[in-house]
XYZ file of C-alpha atoms in Angstrom:
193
model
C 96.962 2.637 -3.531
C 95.046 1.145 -0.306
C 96.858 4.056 1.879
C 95.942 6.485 -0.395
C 91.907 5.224 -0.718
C 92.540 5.310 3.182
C 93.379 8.897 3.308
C 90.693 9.671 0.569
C 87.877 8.050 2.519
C 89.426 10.814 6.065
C 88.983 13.413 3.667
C 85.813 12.697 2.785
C 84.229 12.143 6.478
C 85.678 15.403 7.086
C 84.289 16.824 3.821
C 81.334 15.489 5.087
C 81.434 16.284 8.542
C 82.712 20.017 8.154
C 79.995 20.492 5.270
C 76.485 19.305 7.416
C 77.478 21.570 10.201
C 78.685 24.677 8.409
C 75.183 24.403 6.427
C 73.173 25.492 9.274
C 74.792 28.696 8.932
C 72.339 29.534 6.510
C 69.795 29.416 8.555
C 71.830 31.408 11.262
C 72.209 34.180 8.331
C 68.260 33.606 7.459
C 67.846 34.522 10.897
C 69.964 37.308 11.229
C 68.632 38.964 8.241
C 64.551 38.713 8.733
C 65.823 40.642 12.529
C 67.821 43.172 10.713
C 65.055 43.825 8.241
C 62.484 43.847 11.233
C 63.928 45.877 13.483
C 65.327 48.056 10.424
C 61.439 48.800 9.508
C 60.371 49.162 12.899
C 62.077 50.753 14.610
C 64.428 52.912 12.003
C 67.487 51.158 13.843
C 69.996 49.770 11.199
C 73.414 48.136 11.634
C 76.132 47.727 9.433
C 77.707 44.962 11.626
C 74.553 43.323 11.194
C 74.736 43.104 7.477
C 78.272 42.243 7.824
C 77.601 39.546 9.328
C 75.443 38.286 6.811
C 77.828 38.404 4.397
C 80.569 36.814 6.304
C 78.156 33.620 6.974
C 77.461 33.141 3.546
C 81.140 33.510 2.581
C 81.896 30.364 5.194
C 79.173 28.781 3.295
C 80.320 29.103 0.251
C 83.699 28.823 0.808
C 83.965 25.775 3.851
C 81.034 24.206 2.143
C 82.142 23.955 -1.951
C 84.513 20.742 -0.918
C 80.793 18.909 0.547
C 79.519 20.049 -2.832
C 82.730 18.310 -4.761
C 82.360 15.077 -2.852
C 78.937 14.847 -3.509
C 79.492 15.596 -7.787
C 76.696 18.631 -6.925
C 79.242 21.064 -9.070
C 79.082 22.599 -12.377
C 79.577 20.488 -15.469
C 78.675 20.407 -18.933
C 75.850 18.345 -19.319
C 75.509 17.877 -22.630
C 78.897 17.672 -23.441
C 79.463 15.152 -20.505
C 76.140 12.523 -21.077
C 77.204 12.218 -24.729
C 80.479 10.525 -23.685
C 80.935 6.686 -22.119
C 81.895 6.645 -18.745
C 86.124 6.146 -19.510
C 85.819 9.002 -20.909
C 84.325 11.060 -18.339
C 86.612 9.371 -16.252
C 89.465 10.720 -17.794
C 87.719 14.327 -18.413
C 87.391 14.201 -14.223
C 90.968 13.207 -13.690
C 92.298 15.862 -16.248
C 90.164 18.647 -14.651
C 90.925 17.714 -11.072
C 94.930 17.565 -11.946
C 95.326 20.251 -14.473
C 92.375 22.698 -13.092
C 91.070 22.616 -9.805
C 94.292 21.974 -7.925
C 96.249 24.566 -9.447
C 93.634 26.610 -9.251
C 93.745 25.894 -5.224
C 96.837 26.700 -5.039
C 97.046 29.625 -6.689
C 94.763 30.901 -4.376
C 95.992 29.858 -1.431
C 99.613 31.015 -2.499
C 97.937 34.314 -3.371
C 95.325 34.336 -0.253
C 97.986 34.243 2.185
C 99.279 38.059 1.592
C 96.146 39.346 1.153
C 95.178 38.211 4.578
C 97.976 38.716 6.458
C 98.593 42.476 4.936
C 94.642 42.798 6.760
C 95.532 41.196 9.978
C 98.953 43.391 10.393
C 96.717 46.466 9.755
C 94.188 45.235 11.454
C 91.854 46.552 8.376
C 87.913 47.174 9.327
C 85.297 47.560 7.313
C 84.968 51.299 5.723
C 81.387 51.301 6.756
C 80.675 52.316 9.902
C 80.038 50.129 12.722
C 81.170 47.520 10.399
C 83.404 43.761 10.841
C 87.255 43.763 11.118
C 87.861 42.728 7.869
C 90.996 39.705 8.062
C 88.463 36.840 9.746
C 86.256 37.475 6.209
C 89.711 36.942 4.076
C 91.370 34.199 5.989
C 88.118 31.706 4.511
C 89.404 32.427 1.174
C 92.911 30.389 2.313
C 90.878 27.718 4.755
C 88.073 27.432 2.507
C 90.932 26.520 -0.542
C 92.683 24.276 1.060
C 89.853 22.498 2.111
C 89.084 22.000 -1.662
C 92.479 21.245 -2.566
C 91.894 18.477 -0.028
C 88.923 17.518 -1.360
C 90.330 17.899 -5.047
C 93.191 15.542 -3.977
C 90.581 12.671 -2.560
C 88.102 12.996 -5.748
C 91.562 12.492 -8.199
C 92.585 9.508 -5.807
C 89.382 7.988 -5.837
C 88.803 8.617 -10.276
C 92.026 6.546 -10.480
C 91.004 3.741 -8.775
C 87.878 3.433 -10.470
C 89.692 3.826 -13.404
C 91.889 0.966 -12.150
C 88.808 -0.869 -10.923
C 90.308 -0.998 -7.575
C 86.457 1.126 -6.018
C 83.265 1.077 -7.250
C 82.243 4.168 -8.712
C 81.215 6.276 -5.650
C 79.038 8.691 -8.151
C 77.716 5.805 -10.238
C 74.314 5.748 -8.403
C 73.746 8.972 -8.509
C 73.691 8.378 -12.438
C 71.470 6.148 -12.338
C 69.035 7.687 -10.028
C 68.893 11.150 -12.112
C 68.367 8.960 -15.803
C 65.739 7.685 -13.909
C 64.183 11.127 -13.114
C 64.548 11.947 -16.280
C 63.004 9.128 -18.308
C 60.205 9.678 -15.755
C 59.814 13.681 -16.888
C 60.090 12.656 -20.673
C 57.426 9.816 -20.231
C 54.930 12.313 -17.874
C 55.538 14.813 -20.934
C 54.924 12.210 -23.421
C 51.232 11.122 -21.935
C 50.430 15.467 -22.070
């Protein structure tokens, strides 16, 4: 199990390190867009690449960045559903949903990604707008930006086992504690209104 917290802690710096530098590519797109929009206004000059381009950024965003979001339990759950359980049991609910859901899921898409892209880069398919992006850099994220998750999915299941088998500490634990605190603070700051 030590080898495989070993490869689960590589995943993670790279989770990590991937996930703060692709992030400033929001404020690249930010950028990009308040020019477009100026120089749209002002001068009655628009391009399509432009826009494109926009897109594209926040696709690596979303895509290269949703593993960061994993590691750092920032995704989607249930709340109510998943605070009404003890923590075994969300245990168990994480390890079931990482095996049975979000790495088959992965897969699929990778397994599924990989035509799709490579049918656009033998065509070498553009955008049908004018001016507009070649179109296969936009669809090879979906495969990179899956198997980054996958990656990330395989580190979070490695590391719910060995909490589970008390090998780690709970990497997510204060995090738990830190938003019951926020929220006995809101209930109390509502109570004295």
């Amino acid at each position: 199990m030590q080898s495989l917290l070993k490869l689960s802690r590589g995943i993670d710096a790279f989770t990590r390190w991937t996930g703060k530098r692709l992030a400033w590519l929001i404020l690249v797109a930010v950028i990009i867009s308040a020019i477009n929009a100026i120089v749209r206004k002002t001068f009655d000059v628009s391009s399509n690449s432009w826009l494109e381009l926009q897109w594209v950024l926040f696709g690596i965003v979303f895509l290269l960045c949703s593993p960061w979001t994993l590691l750092d339990n920032e995704h989607i759950r249930i709340d109510i559903v998943n605070n009404l359980l003890p923590k075994r049991g969300r245990d168990i609910i994480d390890v079931i949903g990482h095996a049975f859901f979000l790495l088959p899921l992965t897969i699929v898409m990778i397994i599924t990604g990989g035509p799709f892209f490579m049918r656009s880069v033998e065509i070498n398919e553009q955008s049908g707008n004018a001016g507009g992006l070649p179109q296969w850099p936009a669809k090879s994220l979906i495969i990179i930006g899956f198997a980054l998750l996958f990656a990330q999915g395989i580190s979070e299941l490695i590391k719910r086992i060995a909490v589970m088998r008390d090998l780690i500490p709970d990497p997510h634990a204060s995090q738990v504690h830190a938003l019951e605190a926020e929220v006995e603070h809101l209930v109390e700051a509502i109570e004295k209104r």
